[in-house]
Amino acid sequence: MTNIISSSSISPLICFFVFFFWLGHGGALGIQHSAPAINGADKIRSQFLHLLRTRRSPQVPLTVEPSKPARHPLFQQVPTPTFSEAMESCPKADIKNLKQRLREENFYLHTEAGEQGRLPVLILSLKDSKQKRRPAVVFLHSTNKNKEWVRPLLEAYASREYISIAIDSRYHGERAHNLTTYRDVWDLIKLADYLTQRKDIDPKRIGITGESLGGMHAWFAAFVDTRYAVAAPIIGVQGFRWAIDNDKWQARVDSIKAVFEEARIDLGKSAIDKEVVKKVWDRIAPGLASIFDSPYSIPAIAPRPLLL
């Protein structure tokens, strides 16, 4: 199995042009794809969905609970970040009094039983749009941050007639208690359930992106849920199995180290090693370093547009 390496410095500006082209102009073009490849993608997607369902808390009806804006968003890092040039770089339409013309929605989407099944959602859109159904873009934050961190991106896309959505990943933002699990793809499937039901969103023009941890979630969400019509994860993609076999897992592990420290303690190890890494990947999803690894899950996104 070979390693998959992509550009490691995609900015929100590049993602803007990807979504503007694919979603702002009617969605994906008619790309030809062979039947065997599509059937293979459906099979691996079905297997991954089955795995997710076996690891869920008891199911609950998908319901919406109104909430208020987070006054003091939680950042799990020191010093607390206050500004990001990259976040602010996404171009806004030239609209006077943009902030006053934005409609903000804050609510909790109940995705399953239990505390972490209460998904905080932030949506921005223009109040006076003349479009009946607009394209939508989901933005996912990186490790230790929250949905408020990507607000400049939400504002930029909203200014250009998109409905822009952000959530707090599990154990982040309003859901923060610890950093020991990243089971997040289920939330994005349930989020798609909600977005495709909205009368102001075109269900065929929903895109997804994310930075770092959010990029990993975006890639898996696009793999498992075809309702995400275009994906532009801001992350370098590496084969999980390749990294273990070739002792090249350190950089990714260091980016979410708290998770691996928990596994190290569970195993009684003095340091993080290959065994610890295997345990964590298996906890996130059995098969992550084999049948659901990037050489298999990434191609399953085709024929939908993808930028890594």
Coordinates of C-alpha atoms in Angstrom, one line a residue:
M1 CA 0.0 0.0 0.0
T2 CA 1.4 3.4 -1.0
N3 CA 1.3 6.6 0.9
I4 CA -1.1 9.4 -0.3
I5 CA 0.4 12.8 0.1
S6 CA -1.3 16.1 -1.0
S7 CA -0.8 19.8 -0.7
S8 CA -0.4 20.8 2.9
S9 CA -1.1 24.5 2.6
I10 CA -4.6 24.9 1.1
S11 CA -6.1 28.2 2.3
P12 CA -9.7 29.1 2.9
L13 CA -9.3 31.4 -0.1
I14 CA -8.7 28.4 -2.4
C15 CA -11.7 26.6 -0.8
F16 CA -13.8 29.6 -1.6
F17 CA -13.1 29.3 -5.3
V18 CA -13.8 25.6 -5.2
F19 CA -17.2 26.0 -3.6
F20 CA -18.0 29.1 -5.7
F21 CA -17.5 27.2 -8.9
W22 CA -19.2 23.9 -8.0
L23 CA -22.0 25.0 -5.7
G24 CA -22.6 28.5 -6.9
H25 CA -23.1 27.5 -10.5
G26 CA -25.6 24.7 -10.3
G27 CA -23.6 21.9 -8.6
A28 CA -21.3 19.2 -10.0
L29 CA -21.0 18.6 -13.7
G30 CA -22.0 15.3 -15.4
I31 CA -18.8 13.3 -14.6
Q32 CA -18.7 9.8 -16.1
H33 CA -17.8 7.0 -13.7
S34 CA -17.8 3.2 -14.2
A35 CA -20.5 1.1 -12.7
P36 CA -18.0 -1.3 -11.0
A37 CA -16.3 1.6 -9.2
I38 CA -19.6 3.0 -8.0
N39 CA -20.7 -0.4 -6.8
G40 CA -17.4 -0.8 -4.9
A41 CA -17.9 2.7 -3.3
D42 CA -21.4 1.8 -2.3
K43 CA -20.2 -1.4 -0.6
I44 CA -17.5 0.2 1.5
R45 CA -19.8 3.1 2.4
S46 CA -22.5 0.6 3.5
Q47 CA -19.9 -1.2 5.7
F48 CA -18.8 2.0 7.3
L49 CA -22.4 3.1 8.0
H50 CA -23.1 -0.3 9.6
L51 CA -20.0 0.2 11.8
L52 CA -21.1 3.6 12.9
R53 CA -24.6 2.4 13.8
T54 CA -23.2 -0.5 15.9
R55 CA -21.2 2.0 18.0
R56 CA -24.0 4.5 18.6
S57 CA -25.9 5.5 21.8
P58 CA -29.6 4.7 21.7
Q59 CA -31.3 6.5 18.8
V60 CA -33.6 9.5 19.4
P61 CA -35.8 11.5 16.9
L62 CA -33.9 14.3 15.1
T63 CA -35.1 17.4 17.0
V64 CA -34.1 21.0 17.2
E65 CA -33.7 22.9 20.5
P66 CA -33.2 26.7 20.2
S67 CA -30.2 28.2 21.9
K68 CA -28.3 31.4 22.4
P69 CA -24.9 32.5 21.0
A70 CA -22.0 31.2 23.0
R71 CA -20.8 34.3 24.9
H72 CA -17.4 32.9 25.9
P73 CA -16.4 30.2 23.4
L74 CA -14.1 27.6 24.9
F75 CA -10.7 27.2 23.3
Q76 CA -8.7 24.2 24.7
Q77 CA -5.3 25.8 24.2
V78 CA -3.0 28.3 25.8
P79 CA -2.7 31.1 24.9
T80 CA -6.2 31.5 23.7
P81 CA -6.2 32.4 20.0
T82 CA -7.8 35.8 19.2
F83 CA -7.3 36.3 15.5
S84 CA -6.5 34.3 12.4
E85 CA -5.3 35.9 9.2
A86 CA -6.2 32.7 7.3
M87 CA -9.8 32.8 8.6
E88 CA -10.1 36.5 7.7
S89 CA -8.7 36.0 4.2
C90 CA -11.9 34.6 2.7
P91 CA -13.3 37.3 0.4
K92 CA -16.6 38.9 1.4
A93 CA -19.0 40.5 -1.1
D94 CA -19.0 44.3 -1.0
I95 CA -22.1 44.8 1.1
K96 CA -22.7 47.8 3.3
N97 CA -23.6 47.0 6.9
L98 CA -23.0 43.2 6.3
K99 CA -23.1 42.2 9.9
Q100 CA -26.5 43.9 10.3
R101 CA -27.9 42.1 7.3
L102 CA -26.9 38.7 8.5
R103 CA -29.4 36.3 10.0
E104 CA -27.9 34.2 12.8
E105 CA -29.3 30.9 14.0
N106 CA -28.1 29.1 17.1
F107 CA -29.6 25.8 18.1
Y108 CA -28.9 22.2 19.3
L109 CA -29.5 19.3 17.0
H110 CA -30.2 16.1 19.0
T111 CA -28.5 13.3 17.1
E112 CA -28.5 10.5 19.6
A113 CA -29.1 9.9 23.3
G114 CA -26.5 11.1 25.8
E115 CA -24.7 14.4 26.5
Q116 CA -22.6 14.3 23.4
G117 CA -25.7 13.7 21.2
R118 CA -26.6 17.4 21.7
L119 CA -24.9 19.0 18.7
P120 CA -24.4 22.8 18.8
V121 CA -25.0 24.5 15.4
L122 CA -24.4 28.0 14.2
I123 CA -25.8 29.1 10.8
L124 CA -25.4 32.5 9.1
S125 CA -27.3 33.7 6.0
L126 CA -28.4 36.9 4.4
K127 CA -31.8 38.1 5.7
D128 CA -33.0 39.6 2.4
S129 CA -31.9 36.9 -0.1
K130 CA -34.2 36.6 -3.2
Q131 CA -33.1 33.0 -3.8
K132 CA -35.7 30.5 -2.6
R133 CA -33.2 27.7 -2.2
R134 CA -29.5 28.5 -1.7
P135 CA -26.3 26.4 -1.8
A136 CA -24.9 25.5 1.7
V137 CA -21.4 25.0 3.0
V138 CA -20.5 23.2 6.2
F139 CA -17.2 24.4 7.9
L140 CA -15.5 22.2 10.6
H141 CA -13.0 23.6 13.0
S142 CA -9.6 22.2 14.0
T143 CA -8.5 20.6 17.2
N144 CA -9.0 22.6 20.4
K145 CA -11.1 25.2 18.7
N146 CA -14.9 25.7 18.1
K147 CA -17.6 26.8 15.7
E148 CA -17.0 30.5 16.6
W149 CA -13.5 30.3 15.3
V150 CA -14.7 29.8 11.7
R151 CA -17.2 32.7 11.9
P152 CA -15.2 34.9 9.5
L153 CA -15.7 32.1 6.8
L154 CA -19.4 31.8 7.6
E155 CA -19.8 35.6 7.1
A156 CA -17.8 35.6 3.8
Y157 CA -20.0 32.8 2.3
A158 CA -23.2 34.2 3.7
S159 CA -22.3 37.5 2.0
R160 CA -22.3 35.6 -1.4
E161 CA -25.7 34.1 -0.9
Y162 CA -24.6 30.8 0.7
I163 CA -26.1 29.4 3.8
S164 CA -23.1 28.7 6.0
I165 CA -23.0 26.2 8.8
A166 CA -20.6 25.4 11.7
I167 CA -20.8 23.0 14.6
D168 CA -18.8 22.1 17.7
S169 CA -17.1 18.8 17.2
R170 CA -17.5 16.3 20.0
Y171 CA -15.6 17.3 23.2
H172 CA -15.0 20.8 21.8
G173 CA -16.6 24.2 22.3
E174 CA -20.0 23.8 24.1
R175 CA -19.4 20.0 24.3
A176 CA -15.9 20.2 25.8
H177 CA -15.1 18.0 28.8
N178 CA -12.1 16.1 27.6
L179 CA -10.2 15.1 24.5
T180 CA -10.4 11.3 24.5
T181 CA -12.6 10.6 21.4
Y182 CA -13.2 11.9 17.9
R183 CA -16.4 9.9 16.9
D184 CA -17.8 12.8 14.9
V185 CA -18.9 11.5 11.5
W186 CA -22.3 10.4 12.8
D187 CA -23.0 14.1 13.7
L188 CA -22.4 15.1 10.1
I189 CA -24.7 12.4 8.8
K190 CA -27.5 13.7 11.1
L191 CA -26.6 17.3 10.1
A192 CA -27.1 16.4 6.5
D193 CA -30.5 14.9 7.5
Y194 CA -31.5 18.3 8.9
L195 CA -30.0 20.5 6.1
T196 CA -31.7 18.6 3.3
Q197 CA -35.1 19.1 5.0
R198 CA -34.7 22.9 5.1
K199 CA -36.8 24.8 2.6
D200 CA -34.1 27.5 2.1
I201 CA -31.3 25.0 1.1
D202 CA -30.8 23.3 -2.2
P203 CA -30.3 19.7 -1.1
K204 CA -28.2 19.0 -4.2
R205 CA -25.7 21.8 -3.4
I206 CA -24.3 21.2 0.0
G207 CA -20.5 21.3 0.4
I208 CA -18.2 20.5 3.3
T209 CA -14.8 21.6 4.3
G210 CA -12.7 21.7 7.5
E211 CA -9.3 22.5 8.9
S212 CA -7.0 19.8 10.3
L213 CA -9.3 17.7 12.5
G214 CA -12.2 19.3 10.7
G215 CA -10.6 18.3 7.4
M216 CA -10.4 14.7 8.5
H217 CA -14.1 14.8 9.5
A218 CA -15.0 16.4 6.2
W219 CA -13.2 13.7 4.2
F220 CA -14.9 10.9 6.1
A221 CA -18.3 12.7 5.9
A222 CA -18.0 13.1 2.1
F223 CA -17.0 9.4 1.9
V224 CA -19.9 8.0 3.9
D225 CA -22.7 10.5 2.9
T226 CA -23.2 11.3 -0.8
R227 CA -25.5 14.3 0.1
Y228 CA -22.3 16.3 0.5
A229 CA -21.9 17.2 -3.2
V230 CA -18.4 18.7 -3.0
A231 CA -15.6 18.4 -0.4
A232 CA -12.5 20.5 0.1
P233 CA -10.8 19.3 3.3
I234 CA -7.9 21.5 4.4
I235 CA -5.6 18.7 5.4
G236 CA -2.8 16.5 4.1
V237 CA -4.1 12.9 3.7
Q238 CA -1.9 10.0 4.7
G239 CA -2.5 6.2 4.7
F240 CA -3.0 5.2 8.3
R241 CA -1.7 1.7 7.7
W242 CA 1.3 3.0 5.7
A243 CA 2.1 5.4 8.6
I244 CA 2.2 2.5 11.1
D245 CA 4.1 0.2 8.9
N246 CA 6.7 2.8 8.0
D247 CA 7.0 4.5 11.4
K248 CA 5.6 7.8 10.0
W249 CA 2.7 8.4 12.4
Q250 CA 4.4 11.0 14.7
A251 CA 3.2 14.3 13.1
R252 CA -0.4 13.3 13.0
V253 CA -0.3 11.9 16.5
D254 CA 1.3 15.1 17.9
S255 CA -1.5 17.2 16.4
I256 CA -4.1 15.3 18.6
K257 CA -1.8 14.1 21.3
A258 CA -4.3 14.1 24.2
V259 CA -6.2 11.2 22.6
F260 CA -3.1 9.1 22.3
E261 CA -1.9 9.9 25.9
E262 CA -5.2 8.4 27.2
A263 CA -4.6 5.2 25.2
R264 CA -1.0 5.1 26.4
I265 CA -2.2 5.2 30.0
D266 CA -4.8 2.5 29.3
L267 CA -2.1 0.2 27.9
G268 CA 0.3 0.9 30.8
K269 CA 3.0 2.2 28.3
S270 CA 5.7 4.7 29.2
A271 CA 5.6 6.3 25.7
I272 CA 3.4 6.4 22.7
D273 CA 4.3 3.7 20.2
K274 CA 2.9 1.7 17.3
E275 CA 0.7 -0.3 19.6
V276 CA -0.9 2.8 21.1
V277 CA -1.4 4.3 17.6
K278 CA -3.2 1.1 16.4
K279 CA -5.4 1.2 19.5
V280 CA -6.5 4.7 18.9
W281 CA -7.2 4.2 15.2
D282 CA -9.2 1.1 16.1
R283 CA -11.2 3.0 18.7
I284 CA -12.1 5.7 16.2
A285 CA -13.3 3.1 13.7
P286 CA -12.2 -0.5 13.4
G287 CA -10.8 -0.8 9.9
L288 CA -9.5 2.8 9.8
A289 CA -6.0 1.3 9.1
S290 CA -7.3 -1.3 6.7
I291 CA -10.5 -1.5 4.8
F292 CA -11.6 2.2 5.5
D293 CA -8.1 3.6 5.1
S294 CA -7.6 6.6 2.7
P295 CA -6.6 4.5 -0.4
Y296 CA -10.2 3.1 -0.2
S297 CA -12.3 5.8 1.4
I298 CA -11.0 8.7 -0.7
P299 CA -11.7 7.2 -4.1
A300 CA -15.3 6.4 -2.9
I301 CA -16.0 10.2 -2.9
A302 CA -15.8 10.1 -6.8
P303 CA -17.4 11.2 -9.0
R304 CA -18.2 14.2 -6.7
P305 CA -15.6 17.0 -6.8
L306 CA -12.8 16.8 -4.2
L307 CA -9.9 19.1 -3.4
L308 CA -7.3 18.1 -0.8

